[in-house]
């Protein structure tokens, strides 16, 4: 029986050693898991920050584009009005010249 007892003690020692190794690996994995979870948290916070910045930038761009479109419309309207003023001025000048010629004919027959 002493041989059986020694064999059992040997198996028990091997089991204890195996359990110790598994516990050590578990602690290693726990440390890695905690590090990965921390990194994940940092990345999620960064994503949230970048998402807010993206949203703010998109809103800003929409406002800037709207303002630019308004300015483009104003420029187009002013160009059109300027052209109309030029045409009306030319017409007025032509009428004035004609009237001056007609008046000249009346005054100097």
Rosetta silent file (secondary structure, phi, psi, omega in degrees, C-alpha in Angstrom):
SEQUENCE: XXXXXXXXXXXXXXXXXXXXXXXXXXXXXXXXXXXXXXXXXXXXXXXXXXXXXXXXXXXXXXXXXXXXXXXXXXXXXXXXXXXXXXXXXXXXXXXXXXXXXXXXXXXXX
SCORE:     score description
SCORE:     0.000 S_00000001
   1 L     0.000  -24.716  179.832    0.000    0.000    0.000 S_00000001
   2 H   -66.060  -31.917  176.474    2.886    2.297    0.518 S_00000001
   3 H   -67.194  -38.202  178.666    3.575    2.125   -3.215 S_00000001
   4 H   -68.760  -41.110  178.271   -0.004    3.147   -3.945 S_00000001
   5 H   -62.092  -40.350  179.704    0.192    5.971   -1.420 S_00000001
   6 H   -67.486  -39.782  178.805    3.378    7.251   -3.015 S_00000001
   7 H   -64.140  -41.803  179.281    1.789    7.079   -6.461 S_00000001
   8 H   -64.465  -40.658  178.257   -1.249    8.994   -5.196 S_00000001
   9 H   -64.417  -37.583  178.026    0.999   11.647   -3.632 S_00000001
  10 H   -64.603  -44.234  177.566    2.862   11.929   -6.962 S_00000001
  11 H   -65.459  -40.260  179.183   -0.408   12.370   -8.881 S_00000001
  12 H   -62.728  -42.671  178.851   -1.623   14.857   -6.306 S_00000001
  13 H   -63.611  -41.481  178.928    1.607   16.852   -6.635 S_00000001
  14 H   -65.083  -41.556  177.487    1.292   16.805  -10.436 S_00000001
  15 H   -62.516  -43.656  179.013   -2.330   17.962  -10.191 S_00000001
  16 H   -61.678  -41.574  178.625   -1.323   20.781   -7.828 S_00000001
  17 H   -64.680  -44.207  178.068    1.443   21.826  -10.198 S_00000001
  18 H   -61.514  -42.601  177.517   -0.966   21.752  -13.162 S_00000001
  19 H   -63.373  -39.895  178.114   -3.500   23.815  -11.194 S_00000001
  20 H   -61.942  -43.616  178.434   -0.805   26.332  -10.270 S_00000001
  21 H   -63.228  -43.222  178.735    0.173   26.696  -13.926 S_00000001
  22 H   -63.802  -40.706  178.023   -3.476   27.148  -14.948 S_00000001
  23 H   -63.247  -40.732  178.365   -3.980   29.762  -12.226 S_00000001
  24 H   -63.370  -43.609  177.826   -0.875   31.617  -13.411 S_00000001
  25 H   -63.634  -39.462  178.826   -2.135   31.537  -17.006 S_00000001
  26 H   -62.078  -43.281  178.843   -5.546   32.735  -15.804 S_00000001
  27 H   -63.410  -39.789  175.861   -3.927   35.689  -14.024 S_00000001
  28 H   -60.057  -47.873  179.423   -1.943   36.475  -17.166 S_00000001
  29 H   -63.924  -39.577  177.255   -5.118   36.366  -19.216 S_00000001
  30 H   -59.558  -42.533  178.392   -6.934   38.500  -16.661 S_00000001
  31 H   -63.077  -43.533  178.502   -4.212   41.126  -16.943 S_00000001
  32 H   -65.529  -40.820  178.650   -4.410   41.048  -20.744 S_00000001
  33 H   -61.926  -44.813  178.706   -8.210   41.219  -20.630 S_00000001
  34 H   -61.601  -41.294  178.455   -8.071   44.248  -18.320 S_00000001
  35 H   -64.363  -43.570  179.204   -5.547   45.946  -20.603 S_00000001
  36 H   -65.439  -39.591  178.208   -7.704   45.229  -23.676 S_00000001
  37 H   -64.925  -39.072  177.071  -10.821   46.486  -21.879 S_00000001
  38 H   -63.727  -44.661  177.970   -8.993   49.668  -20.914 S_00000001
  39 H   -62.127  -42.177  178.397   -7.841   50.145  -24.516 S_00000001
  40 H   -60.489  -43.430  177.651  -11.369   49.493  -25.729 S_00000001
  41 H   -61.012  -44.415  177.889  -12.684   52.127  -23.321 S_00000001
  42 H   -61.686  -42.349 -179.770  -10.108   54.653  -24.528 S_00000001
  43 H   -66.554  -40.198  178.619  -10.989   53.904  -28.150 S_00000001
  44 H   -64.294  -39.450  177.154  -14.715   54.194  -27.489 S_00000001
  45 H   -64.021  -40.598  179.153  -14.151   57.562  -25.800 S_00000001
  46 H   -66.366  -40.948  177.011  -12.070   58.682  -28.757 S_00000001
  47 H   -60.375  -43.340  179.220  -14.745   57.498  -31.189 S_00000001
  48 H   -61.781  -43.644  178.689  -17.357   59.465  -29.229 S_00000001
  49 H   -63.187  -45.999  179.936  -15.161   62.574  -29.329 S_00000001
  50 H   -66.065  -35.458  177.856  -14.483   62.170  -33.044 S_00000001
  51 H   -64.361  -42.160  177.413  -18.177   61.541  -33.713 S_00000001
  52 H   -63.733  -43.057  178.714  -19.069   64.793  -31.948 S_00000001
  53 H   -63.314  -40.147  178.172  -16.389   66.643  -33.913 S_00000001
  54 H   -62.510  -44.092  178.988  -17.642   65.092  -37.150 S_00000001
  55 H   -62.703  -46.500  178.867  -21.201   66.134  -36.331 S_00000001
  56 H   -61.455  -42.699  179.691  -20.117   69.677  -35.433 S_00000001
  57 H   -65.451  -39.976  178.461  -18.023   69.939  -38.592 S_00000001
  58 H   -63.363  -42.280  177.700  -20.901   68.656  -40.730 S_00000001
  59 H   -64.202  -42.387  178.936  -23.252   71.236  -39.218 S_00000001
  60 H   -61.949  -44.795  178.612  -20.682   73.974  -39.752 S_00000001
  61 H   -60.637  -41.446  179.205  -20.189   72.913  -43.371 S_00000001
  62 H   -60.334  -44.361  178.476  -23.942   72.952  -43.962 S_00000001
  63 H   -64.144  -43.617  179.402  -24.116   76.511  -42.616 S_00000001
  64 H   -63.874  -41.381  179.144  -21.112   77.645  -44.644 S_00000001
  65 H   -66.035  -37.751  177.725  -22.509   76.085  -47.818 S_00000001
  66 H   -63.951  -43.779  178.283  -25.872   77.737  -47.208 S_00000001
  67 H   -63.167  -42.276  178.567  -24.178   81.110  -46.745 S_00000001
  68 H   -62.218  -42.060  179.106  -22.144   80.570  -49.906 S_00000001
  69 H   -62.363  -40.332  177.721  -25.298   79.694  -51.865 S_00000001
  70 H   -62.637  -44.060  178.241  -26.952   82.870  -50.569 S_00000001
  71 H   -63.994  -40.947  177.960  -23.929   84.932  -51.633 S_00000001
  72 H   -59.797  -43.111  178.530  -23.928   83.216  -55.045 S_00000001
  73 H   -64.190  -41.850  179.831  -27.610   84.132  -55.502 S_00000001
  74 H   -63.257  -42.953  178.280  -26.943   87.721  -54.413 S_00000001
  75 H   -62.119  -44.538  179.907  -24.030   88.022  -56.858 S_00000001
  76 H   -61.959  -42.376  179.108  -26.156   86.621  -59.696 S_00000001
  77 H   -64.658  -40.432  179.872  -28.977   89.055  -58.869 S_00000001
  78 H   -68.574  -37.829  176.260  -26.531   91.973  -58.715 S_00000001
  79 H   -61.955  -44.366  179.367  -24.946   90.957  -62.024 S_00000001
  80 H   -63.402  -46.091  179.848  -28.389   90.825  -63.621 S_00000001
  81 H   -63.870  -40.015  179.032  -29.419   94.160  -62.092 S_00000001
  82 H   -62.286  -42.632  177.375  -26.125   95.730  -63.155 S_00000001
  83 H   -62.831  -40.727  178.527  -26.685   94.539  -66.713 S_00000001
  84 H   -65.818  -40.462  177.695  -30.215   95.938  -66.676 S_00000001
  85 H   -62.815  -42.374  178.767  -28.954   99.265  -65.313 S_00000001
  86 H   -62.444  -44.589  177.971  -26.327   99.395  -68.044 S_00000001
  87 H   -61.823  -45.185 -179.916  -28.958   98.642  -70.702 S_00000001
  88 H   -65.357  -37.956  177.600  -31.319  101.280  -69.272 S_00000001
  89 H   -64.068  -41.169  179.200  -28.486  103.818  -69.066 S_00000001
  90 H   -65.481  -41.851  178.059  -27.607  103.174  -72.700 S_00000001
  91 H   -62.669  -44.979  178.965  -31.246  103.542  -73.697 S_00000001
  92 H   -61.173  -42.021  178.723  -31.507  106.767  -71.694 S_00000001
  93 H   -64.676  -41.860  177.994  -28.317  108.071  -73.307 S_00000001
  94 H   -62.573  -43.067  179.115  -29.622  107.189  -76.777 S_00000001
  95 H   -64.779  -42.397  179.303  -32.935  108.979  -76.046 S_00000001
  96 H   -61.547  -44.479  178.558  -31.071  111.987  -74.671 S_00000001
  97 H   -61.936  -42.046  179.718  -28.859  112.190  -77.790 S_00000001
  98 H   -64.170  -44.293  179.268  -31.909  111.950  -80.053 S_00000001
  99 H   -63.432  -39.164  178.856  -33.725  114.630  -78.091 S_00000001
 100 H   -64.117  -40.018  177.727  -30.643  116.854  -78.244 S_00000001
 101 H   -65.338  -43.490 -179.556  -30.475  116.395  -82.038 S_00000001
 102 H   -63.512  -41.118  178.077  -34.200  117.115  -82.358 S_00000001
 103 H   -65.511  -37.123  179.427  -33.858  120.209  -80.167 S_00000001
 104 H   -64.533  -36.439  178.971  -30.861  121.311  -82.220 S_00000001
 105 H   -68.936  -36.254 -179.270  -32.950  121.035  -85.391 S_00000001
 106 H   -72.086  -42.166 -176.550  -35.719  123.074  -83.822 S_00000001
 107 H   -74.705  -40.578 -179.936  -33.379  125.765  -82.520 S_00000001
 108 L  -114.840   79.009 -178.073  -31.195  125.897  -85.639 S_00000001
 109 L   -72.636    0.000    0.000  -33.550  125.212  -88.533 S_00000001
